[in-house]
CSV table of C-alpha atoms and ligand atoms in Angstrom, one decimal:
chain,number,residue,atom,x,y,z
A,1,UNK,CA,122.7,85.8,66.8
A,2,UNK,CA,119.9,83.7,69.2
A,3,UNK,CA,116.6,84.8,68.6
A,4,UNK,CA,114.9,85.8,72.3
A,5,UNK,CA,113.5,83.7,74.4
A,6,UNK,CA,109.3,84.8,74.0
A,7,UNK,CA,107.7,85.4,77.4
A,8,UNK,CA,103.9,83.8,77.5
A,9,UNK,CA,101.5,86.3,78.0
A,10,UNK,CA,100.1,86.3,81.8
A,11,UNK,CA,96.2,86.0,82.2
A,12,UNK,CA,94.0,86.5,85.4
A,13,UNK,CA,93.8,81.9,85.1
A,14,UNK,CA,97.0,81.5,85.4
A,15,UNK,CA,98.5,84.3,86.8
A,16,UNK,CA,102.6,85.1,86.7
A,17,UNK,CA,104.2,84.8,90.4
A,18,UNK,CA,106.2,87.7,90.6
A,19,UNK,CA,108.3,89.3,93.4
A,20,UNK,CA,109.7,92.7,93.5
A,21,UNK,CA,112.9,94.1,94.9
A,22,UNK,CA,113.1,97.9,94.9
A,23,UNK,CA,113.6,100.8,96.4
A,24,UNK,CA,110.9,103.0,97.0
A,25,UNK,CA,110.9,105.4,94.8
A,26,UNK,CA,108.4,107.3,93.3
A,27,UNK,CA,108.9,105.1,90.2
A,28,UNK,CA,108.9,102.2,91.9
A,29,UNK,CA,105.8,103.1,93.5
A,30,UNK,CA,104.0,103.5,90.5
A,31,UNK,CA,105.4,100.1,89.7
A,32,UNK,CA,104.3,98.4,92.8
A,33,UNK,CA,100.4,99.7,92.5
A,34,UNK,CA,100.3,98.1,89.2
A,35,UNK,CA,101.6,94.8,90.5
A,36,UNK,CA,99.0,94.8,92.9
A,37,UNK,CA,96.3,95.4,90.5
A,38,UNK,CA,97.5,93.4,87.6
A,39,UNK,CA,95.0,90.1,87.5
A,40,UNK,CA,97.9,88.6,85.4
A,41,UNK,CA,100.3,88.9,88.0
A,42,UNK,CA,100.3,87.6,91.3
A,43,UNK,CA,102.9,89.1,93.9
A,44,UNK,CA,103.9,87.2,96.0
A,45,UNK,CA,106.5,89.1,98.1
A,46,UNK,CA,108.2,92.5,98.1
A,47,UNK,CA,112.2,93.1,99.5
A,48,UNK,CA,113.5,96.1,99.9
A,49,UNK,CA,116.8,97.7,99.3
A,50,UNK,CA,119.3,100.8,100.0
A,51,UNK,CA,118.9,103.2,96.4
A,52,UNK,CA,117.0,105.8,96.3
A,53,UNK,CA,116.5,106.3,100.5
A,54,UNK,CA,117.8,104.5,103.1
A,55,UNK,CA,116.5,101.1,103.2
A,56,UNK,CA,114.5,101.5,106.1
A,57,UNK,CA,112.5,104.7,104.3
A,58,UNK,CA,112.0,102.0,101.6
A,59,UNK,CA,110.4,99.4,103.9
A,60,UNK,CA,107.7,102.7,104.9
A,61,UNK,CA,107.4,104.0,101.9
A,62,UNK,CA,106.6,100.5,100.3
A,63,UNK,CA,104.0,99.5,103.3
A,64,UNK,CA,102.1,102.8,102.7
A,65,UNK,CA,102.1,102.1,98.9
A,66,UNK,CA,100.8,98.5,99.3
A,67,UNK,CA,98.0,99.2,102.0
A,68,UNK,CA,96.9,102.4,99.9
A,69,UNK,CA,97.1,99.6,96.8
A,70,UNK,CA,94.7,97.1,99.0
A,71,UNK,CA,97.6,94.7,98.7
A,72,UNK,CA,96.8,92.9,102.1
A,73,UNK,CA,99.2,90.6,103.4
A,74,UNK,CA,102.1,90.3,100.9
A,75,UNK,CA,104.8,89.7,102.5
A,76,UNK,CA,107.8,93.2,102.4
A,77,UNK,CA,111.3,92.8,104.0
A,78,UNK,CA,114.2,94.7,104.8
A,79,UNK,CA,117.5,94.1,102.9
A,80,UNK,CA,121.0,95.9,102.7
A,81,UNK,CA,121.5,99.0,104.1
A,82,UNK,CA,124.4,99.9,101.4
A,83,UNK,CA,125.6,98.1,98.5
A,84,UNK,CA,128.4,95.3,98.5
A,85,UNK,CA,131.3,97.7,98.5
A,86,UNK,CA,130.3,101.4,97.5
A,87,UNK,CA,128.6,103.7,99.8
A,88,UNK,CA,125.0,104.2,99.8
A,89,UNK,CA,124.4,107.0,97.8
A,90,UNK,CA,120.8,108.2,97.8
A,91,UNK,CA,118.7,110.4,95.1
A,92,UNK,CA,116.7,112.8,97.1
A,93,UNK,CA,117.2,115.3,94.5
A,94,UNK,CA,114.9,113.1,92.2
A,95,UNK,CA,112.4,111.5,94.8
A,96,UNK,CA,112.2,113.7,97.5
A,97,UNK,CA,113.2,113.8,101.4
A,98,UNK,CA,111.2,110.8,102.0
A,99,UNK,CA,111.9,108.7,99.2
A,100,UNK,CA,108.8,109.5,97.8
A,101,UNK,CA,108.2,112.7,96.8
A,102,UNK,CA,107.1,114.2,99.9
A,103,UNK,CA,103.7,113.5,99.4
A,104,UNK,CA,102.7,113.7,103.3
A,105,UNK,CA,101.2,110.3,102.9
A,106,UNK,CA,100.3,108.2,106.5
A,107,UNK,CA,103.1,106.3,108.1
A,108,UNK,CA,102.3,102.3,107.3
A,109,UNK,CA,100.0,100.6,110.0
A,110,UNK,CA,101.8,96.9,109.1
A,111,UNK,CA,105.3,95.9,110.0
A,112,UNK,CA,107.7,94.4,107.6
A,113,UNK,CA,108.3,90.1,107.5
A,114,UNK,CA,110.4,89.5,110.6
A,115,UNK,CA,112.7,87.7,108.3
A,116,UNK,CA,115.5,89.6,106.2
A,117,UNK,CA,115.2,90.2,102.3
A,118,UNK,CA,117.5,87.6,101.7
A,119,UNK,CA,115.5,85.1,103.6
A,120,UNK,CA,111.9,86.4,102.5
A,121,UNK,CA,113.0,86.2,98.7
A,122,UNK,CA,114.5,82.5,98.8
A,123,UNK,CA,111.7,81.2,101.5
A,124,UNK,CA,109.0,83.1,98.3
A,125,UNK,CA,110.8,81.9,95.9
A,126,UNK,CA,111.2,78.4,97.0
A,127,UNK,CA,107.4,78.0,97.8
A,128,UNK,CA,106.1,79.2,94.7
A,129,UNK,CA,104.2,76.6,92.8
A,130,UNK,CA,105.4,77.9,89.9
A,131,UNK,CA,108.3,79.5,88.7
A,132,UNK,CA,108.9,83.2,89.9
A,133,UNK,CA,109.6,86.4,87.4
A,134,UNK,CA,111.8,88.6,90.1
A,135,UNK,CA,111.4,92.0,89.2
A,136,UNK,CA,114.2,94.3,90.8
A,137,UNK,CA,113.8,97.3,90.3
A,138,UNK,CA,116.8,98.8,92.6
A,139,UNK,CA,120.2,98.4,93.0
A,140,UNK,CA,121.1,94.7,92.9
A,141,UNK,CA,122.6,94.3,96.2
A,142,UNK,CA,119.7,91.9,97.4
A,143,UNK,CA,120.0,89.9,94.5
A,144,UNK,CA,123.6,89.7,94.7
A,145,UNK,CA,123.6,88.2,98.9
A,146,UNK,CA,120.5,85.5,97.4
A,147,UNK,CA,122.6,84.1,94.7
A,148,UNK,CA,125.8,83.9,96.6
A,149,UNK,CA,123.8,82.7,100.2
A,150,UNK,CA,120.9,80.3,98.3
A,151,UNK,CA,122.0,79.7,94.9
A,152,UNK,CA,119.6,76.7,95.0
A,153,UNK,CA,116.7,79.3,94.2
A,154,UNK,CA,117.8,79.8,90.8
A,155,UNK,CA,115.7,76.5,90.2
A,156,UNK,CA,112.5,78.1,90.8
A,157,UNK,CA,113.5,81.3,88.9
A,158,UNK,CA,111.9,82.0,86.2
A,159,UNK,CA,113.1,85.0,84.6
A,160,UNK,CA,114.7,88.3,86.1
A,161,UNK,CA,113.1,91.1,84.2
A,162,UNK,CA,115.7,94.2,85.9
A,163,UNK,CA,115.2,97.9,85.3
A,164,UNK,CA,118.8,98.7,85.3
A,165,UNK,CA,121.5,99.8,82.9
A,166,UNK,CA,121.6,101.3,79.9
A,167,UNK,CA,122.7,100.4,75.9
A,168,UNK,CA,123.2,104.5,75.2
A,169,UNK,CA,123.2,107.1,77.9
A,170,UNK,CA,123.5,106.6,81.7
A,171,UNK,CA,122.2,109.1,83.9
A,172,UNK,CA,123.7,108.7,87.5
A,173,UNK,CA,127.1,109.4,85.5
A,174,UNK,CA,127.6,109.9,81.2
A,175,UNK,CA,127.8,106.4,80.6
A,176,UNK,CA,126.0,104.3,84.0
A,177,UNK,CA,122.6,103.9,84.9
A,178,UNK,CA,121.6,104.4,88.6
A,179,UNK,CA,120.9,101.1,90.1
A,180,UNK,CA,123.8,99.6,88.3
A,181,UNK,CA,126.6,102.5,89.1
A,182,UNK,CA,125.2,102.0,93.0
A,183,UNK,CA,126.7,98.7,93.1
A,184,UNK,CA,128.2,97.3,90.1
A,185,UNK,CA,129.7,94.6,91.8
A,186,UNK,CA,126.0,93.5,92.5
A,187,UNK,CA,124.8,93.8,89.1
A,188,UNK,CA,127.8,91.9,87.6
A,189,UNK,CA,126.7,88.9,90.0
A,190,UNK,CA,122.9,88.9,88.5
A,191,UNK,CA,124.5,88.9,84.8
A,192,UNK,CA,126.0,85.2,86.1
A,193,UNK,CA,122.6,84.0,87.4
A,194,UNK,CA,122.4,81.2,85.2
A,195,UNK,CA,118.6,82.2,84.7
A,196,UNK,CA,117.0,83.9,81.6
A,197,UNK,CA,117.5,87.7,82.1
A,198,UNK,CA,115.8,90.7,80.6
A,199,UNK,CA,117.3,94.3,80.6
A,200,UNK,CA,114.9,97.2,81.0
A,201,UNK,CA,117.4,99.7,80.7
A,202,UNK,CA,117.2,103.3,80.3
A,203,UNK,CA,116.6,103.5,76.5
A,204,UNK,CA,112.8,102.3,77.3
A,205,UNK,CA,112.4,103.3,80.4
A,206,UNK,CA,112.9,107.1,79.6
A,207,UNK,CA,110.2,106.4,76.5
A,208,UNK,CA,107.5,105.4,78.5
A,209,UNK,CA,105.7,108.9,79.8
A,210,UNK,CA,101.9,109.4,80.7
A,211,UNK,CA,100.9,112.2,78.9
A,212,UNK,CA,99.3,115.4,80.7
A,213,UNK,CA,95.5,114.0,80.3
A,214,UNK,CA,96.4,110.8,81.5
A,215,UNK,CA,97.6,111.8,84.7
A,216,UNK,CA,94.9,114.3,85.4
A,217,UNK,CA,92.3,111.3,84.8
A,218,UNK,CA,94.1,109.7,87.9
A,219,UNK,CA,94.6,112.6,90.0
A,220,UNK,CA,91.4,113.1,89.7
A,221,UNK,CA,89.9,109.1,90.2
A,222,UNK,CA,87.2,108.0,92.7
A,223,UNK,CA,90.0,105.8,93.6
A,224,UNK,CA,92.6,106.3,96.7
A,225,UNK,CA,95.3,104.4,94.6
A,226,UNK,CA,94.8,105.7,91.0
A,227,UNK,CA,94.7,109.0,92.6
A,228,UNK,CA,98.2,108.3,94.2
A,229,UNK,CA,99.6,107.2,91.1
A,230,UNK,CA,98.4,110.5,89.8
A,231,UNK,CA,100.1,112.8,92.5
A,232,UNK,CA,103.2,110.2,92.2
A,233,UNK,CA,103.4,110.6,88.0
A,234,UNK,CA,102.9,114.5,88.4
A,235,UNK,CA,106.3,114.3,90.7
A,236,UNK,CA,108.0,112.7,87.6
A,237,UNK,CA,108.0,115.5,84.7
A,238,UNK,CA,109.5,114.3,81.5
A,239,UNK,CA,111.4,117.2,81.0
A,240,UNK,CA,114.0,117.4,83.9
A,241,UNK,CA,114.0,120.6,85.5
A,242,UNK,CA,110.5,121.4,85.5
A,243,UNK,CA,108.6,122.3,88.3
A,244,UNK,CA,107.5,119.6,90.1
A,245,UNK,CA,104.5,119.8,91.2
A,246,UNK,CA,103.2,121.3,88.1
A,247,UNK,CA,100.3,118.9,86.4
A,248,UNK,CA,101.7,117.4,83.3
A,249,UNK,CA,103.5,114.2,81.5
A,250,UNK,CA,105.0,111.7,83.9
A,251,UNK,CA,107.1,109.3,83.5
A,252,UNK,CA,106.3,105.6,84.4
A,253,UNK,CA,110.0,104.4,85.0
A,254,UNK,CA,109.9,101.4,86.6
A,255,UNK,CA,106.4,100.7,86.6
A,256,UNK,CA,107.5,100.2,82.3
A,257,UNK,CA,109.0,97.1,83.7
A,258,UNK,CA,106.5,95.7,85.7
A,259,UNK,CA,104.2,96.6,82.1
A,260,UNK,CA,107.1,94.5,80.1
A,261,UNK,CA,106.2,91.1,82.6
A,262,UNK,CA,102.3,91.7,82.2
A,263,UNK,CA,102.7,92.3,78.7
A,264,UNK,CA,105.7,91.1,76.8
A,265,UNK,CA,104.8,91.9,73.7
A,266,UNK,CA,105.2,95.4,74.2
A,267,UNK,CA,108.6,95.1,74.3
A,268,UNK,CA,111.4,94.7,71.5
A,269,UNK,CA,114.7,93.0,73.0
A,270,UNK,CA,117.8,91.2,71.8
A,271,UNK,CA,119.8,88.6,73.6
A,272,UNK,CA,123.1,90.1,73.2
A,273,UNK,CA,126.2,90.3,75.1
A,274,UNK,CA,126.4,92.2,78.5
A,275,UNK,CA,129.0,93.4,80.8
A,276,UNK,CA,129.1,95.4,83.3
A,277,UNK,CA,132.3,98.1,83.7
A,278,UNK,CA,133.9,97.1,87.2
A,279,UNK,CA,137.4,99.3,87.0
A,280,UNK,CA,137.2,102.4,89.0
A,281,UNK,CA,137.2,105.7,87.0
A,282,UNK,CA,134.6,107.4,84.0
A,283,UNK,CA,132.9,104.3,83.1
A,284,UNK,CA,132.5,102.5,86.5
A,285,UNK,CA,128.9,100.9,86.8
A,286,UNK,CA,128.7,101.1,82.4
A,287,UNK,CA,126.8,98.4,81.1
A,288,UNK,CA,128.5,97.1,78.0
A,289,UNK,CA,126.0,95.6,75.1
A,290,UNK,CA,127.5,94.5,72.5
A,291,UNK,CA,125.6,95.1,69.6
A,292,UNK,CA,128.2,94.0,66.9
A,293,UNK,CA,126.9,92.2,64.0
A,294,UNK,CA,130.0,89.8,64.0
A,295,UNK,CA,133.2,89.4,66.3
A,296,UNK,CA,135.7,92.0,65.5
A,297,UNK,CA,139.6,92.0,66.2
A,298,UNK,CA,140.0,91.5,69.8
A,299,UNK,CA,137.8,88.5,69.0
A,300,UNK,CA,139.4,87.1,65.8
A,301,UNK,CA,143.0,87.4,67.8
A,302,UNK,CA,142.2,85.0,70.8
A,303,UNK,CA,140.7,87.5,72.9
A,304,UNK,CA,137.5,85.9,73.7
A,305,UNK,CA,135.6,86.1,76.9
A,306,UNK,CA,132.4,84.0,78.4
A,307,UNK,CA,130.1,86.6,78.2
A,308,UNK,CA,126.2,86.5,79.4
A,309,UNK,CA,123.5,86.8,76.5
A,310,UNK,CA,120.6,88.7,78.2
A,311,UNK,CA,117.6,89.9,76.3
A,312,UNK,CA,117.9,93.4,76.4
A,313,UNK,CA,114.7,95.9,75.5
A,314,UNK,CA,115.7,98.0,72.5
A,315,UNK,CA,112.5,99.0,71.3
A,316,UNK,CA,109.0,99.9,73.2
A,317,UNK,CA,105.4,100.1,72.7
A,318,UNK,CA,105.2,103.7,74.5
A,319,UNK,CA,101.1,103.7,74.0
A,320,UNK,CA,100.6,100.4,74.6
A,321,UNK,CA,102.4,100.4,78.1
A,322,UNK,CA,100.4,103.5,79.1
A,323,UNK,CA,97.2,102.5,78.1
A,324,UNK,CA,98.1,99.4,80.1
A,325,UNK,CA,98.4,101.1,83.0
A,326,UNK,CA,96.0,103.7,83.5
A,327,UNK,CA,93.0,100.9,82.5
A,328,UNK,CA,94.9,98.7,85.3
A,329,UNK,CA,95.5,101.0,87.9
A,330,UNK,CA,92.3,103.2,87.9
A,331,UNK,CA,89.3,101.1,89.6
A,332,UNK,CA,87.3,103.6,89.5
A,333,UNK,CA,85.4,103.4,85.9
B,401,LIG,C1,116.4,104.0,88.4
B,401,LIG,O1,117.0,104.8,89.5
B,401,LIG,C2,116.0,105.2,90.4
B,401,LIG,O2,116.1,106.5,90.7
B,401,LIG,C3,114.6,104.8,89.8
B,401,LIG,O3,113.7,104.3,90.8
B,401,LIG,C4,115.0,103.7,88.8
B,401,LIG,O4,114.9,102.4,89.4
B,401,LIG,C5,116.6,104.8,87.1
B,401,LIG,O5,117.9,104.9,86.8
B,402,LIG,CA1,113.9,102.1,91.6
C-alpha cells in the first residue's frame, strides 16, 4: 500500500493559501475564526454553500463570523442554493434557526463578492502565487460546478483537505456522513479531482472535543472572537441530547480540519481506496474505504475498478488539536 503523501508544516514566513467552502454552521464557524487567526495560514477567499441553512443564511452567518474574526476584506461568495440533484435538506435541529445557533449576533455590515462561488474560487485560486489547500467543509456541490466549469484550476490546487464522509458510522443516516449524503453526486466528482485529497471524516472529527475548562476560558476572553468561539463550542455538547446551552465540552468539528492543514502532523491517514455509494436506498451518500490488506475475490476474478487513493485521517491527536486552537484563537493572553 502507498505510503501518504506528508503535508509541510505551515509557518507565519511562508504561510499556506487556503480557501474555505462551507456552510455556516456552528462548526464551521469555529473553523473559520481559526483560519483567520492562524499565522500559518493565509485565507484567501471564502464560498459558500446550501448544507446546513440555506445558502444565503450561510453568506450572513459567514460575514458576521469574519468581521467579529477581524478578517477584513477576504473575499465570501454565494454558491448553490441546493445540491446537483437532491433537495436541499437543512440541519436546523443541530445549528439552530439561523444556521448558527441562534446566538442573536449583528446582521454583517459587508456584502458578499459580486461574483458567484464558482467564479470567486477559480479567479482565488488562479491568482494565488502559490498553490491553494481548499478546505470544504460543506456539501460538495461548489466544488463539484468548479471542476466541471474550470477544470484548469486543478493546476494551482494544492491539496483538498474535506471534512466529509466517514470509514465507520455516518450520522445523517447509519452508514453516510452529512455533507456527503446531501449530494453524493458532488462528492463522487471531488474523489476524480485528479489533486491530492485528504478525508477528514467523522471518525476524527467526533474525537476532537474542547473540554469544559477550555470553553469557559473562551467564553470568558477579553476577546470578541475567542469569546464567540466560546458561546459557539458550548452550542456543540459532546454528548447529543444535552441541553444546549449548558457550559461544558464542545466539539470542534470542522474547525479539526482547518487544525489538520495548520498542523499535519496531528493527524494519522492512509491513502486508501474511496468510493462513494451513488444507488438510491440504505447506503446512498456511504463512503466506501477500503481498508483490505490485499485484493479479495471480486478482485482476483476480473472485477477490478479505477478507484481514487485519498489519504484518509484514521487516527487524531485530540490534545494536540485543542491546544492548537484555544492558543490560536484567544488574543487575549
Ligand atoms: C458536517 O455536517 C455539518 O452539520 C457540520 O457543519 C459538518 O460539516 C458533519 O457531518
Ligand atoms: Ca459544515
Amino acid at each position: 500500500m502507498p505510503e501518504p503523501t506528508p503535508a509541510p508544516t505551515p509557518d507565519a514566513a511562508r504561510p499556506v493559501p487556503v480557501i474555505i467552502d462551507c456552510d455556516t454552521g456552528v462548526d464551521d464557524a469555529l473553523a473559520l475564526l481559526f483560519a483567520v487567526r492562524h499565522p500559518g495560514l493565509d485565507l484567501r477567499a471564502v464560498t459558500c454553500v446550501a448544507g446546513n441553512t440555506d445558502v444565503d443564511g450561510v453568506v450572513r452567518n459567514t460575514l458576521t463570523v469574519l468581521e467579529r474574526a477581524g478578517a477584513g476584506d477576504v473575499p465570501v461568495a454565494r454558491g448553490a442554493e441546493r445540491p446537483l440533484i437532491e433537495p436541499a435538506r437543512a440541519a436546523h435541529h443541530v445549528h439552530g434557526a439561523d444556521g448558527m445557533g441562534d446566538l442573536g449576533l449583528p446582521a454583517p455590515t459587508r456584502a458578499p463578492d459580486a461574483a458567484d462561488a464558482v467564479t470567486v474560487l477559480r479567479r482565488e485560486i488562479l491568482a494565488s502565487p502559490r498553490p491553494v489547500t481548499l478546505i470544504p467543509t460543506a456539501p460538495l456541490t461548489n466544488i463539484a460546478l468548479l471542476l466541471r466549469t474550470h477544470p484548469e484550476v486543478t493546476r494551482n490546487i494544492e491539496r483538498i483537505v474535506f471534512m466529509g464522509g466517514a470509514v465507520t458510522t455516518g450520522n445523517a443516516t447509519a452508514v453516510a456522513e452529512f455533507n456527503v449524503w446531501h449530494d453524493p453526486e458532488a462528492a463522487a466528482i471531488l474523489l476524480t479531482a485528479g489533486v491530492p485529497i485528504t478525508m477528514y471524516g467523522l471518525d476524527v472529527f467526533t474525537r476532537v472535543v474542547v473540554p469544559a475548562p477550555g470553553v469557559h476560558r473562551l467564553r470568558e476572553s477579553a476577546d470578541p472572537a475567542a469569546r464567540l468561539a466560546g458561546a459557539l463550542l458550548s452550542h456543540r455538547p459532546a454528548t447529543p441530547g444535552e441541553a444546549p446551552d449548558a457550559e461544558e465540552a464542545g466539539g470542534l468539528g470542522d474547525a479539526g480540519a482547518v487544525c489538520a492543514v495548520a498542523d499535519p502532523a496531528g493527524l494519522t491517514t492512509r491513502l486508501l481506496p474511496v468510493e462513494v455509494t451513488l444507488a438510491p436506498g440504505p447506503s446512498r451518500g456511504q463512503t466506501v474505504v477500503d481498508l483490505r490488506p490485499r485484493p479479495g475475490e471480486a478482485e482476483i476474478h476480473g472485477g477490478t475498478r479505477r478507484r481514487t487513493l485519498v489519504d484518509v485521517a484514521l487516527d487524531v491527536d485530540v490534545r494536540r488539536y485543542v491546544d492548537l486552537y484555544l492558543r490560536t484563537v484567544d488574543r487575549s493572553g
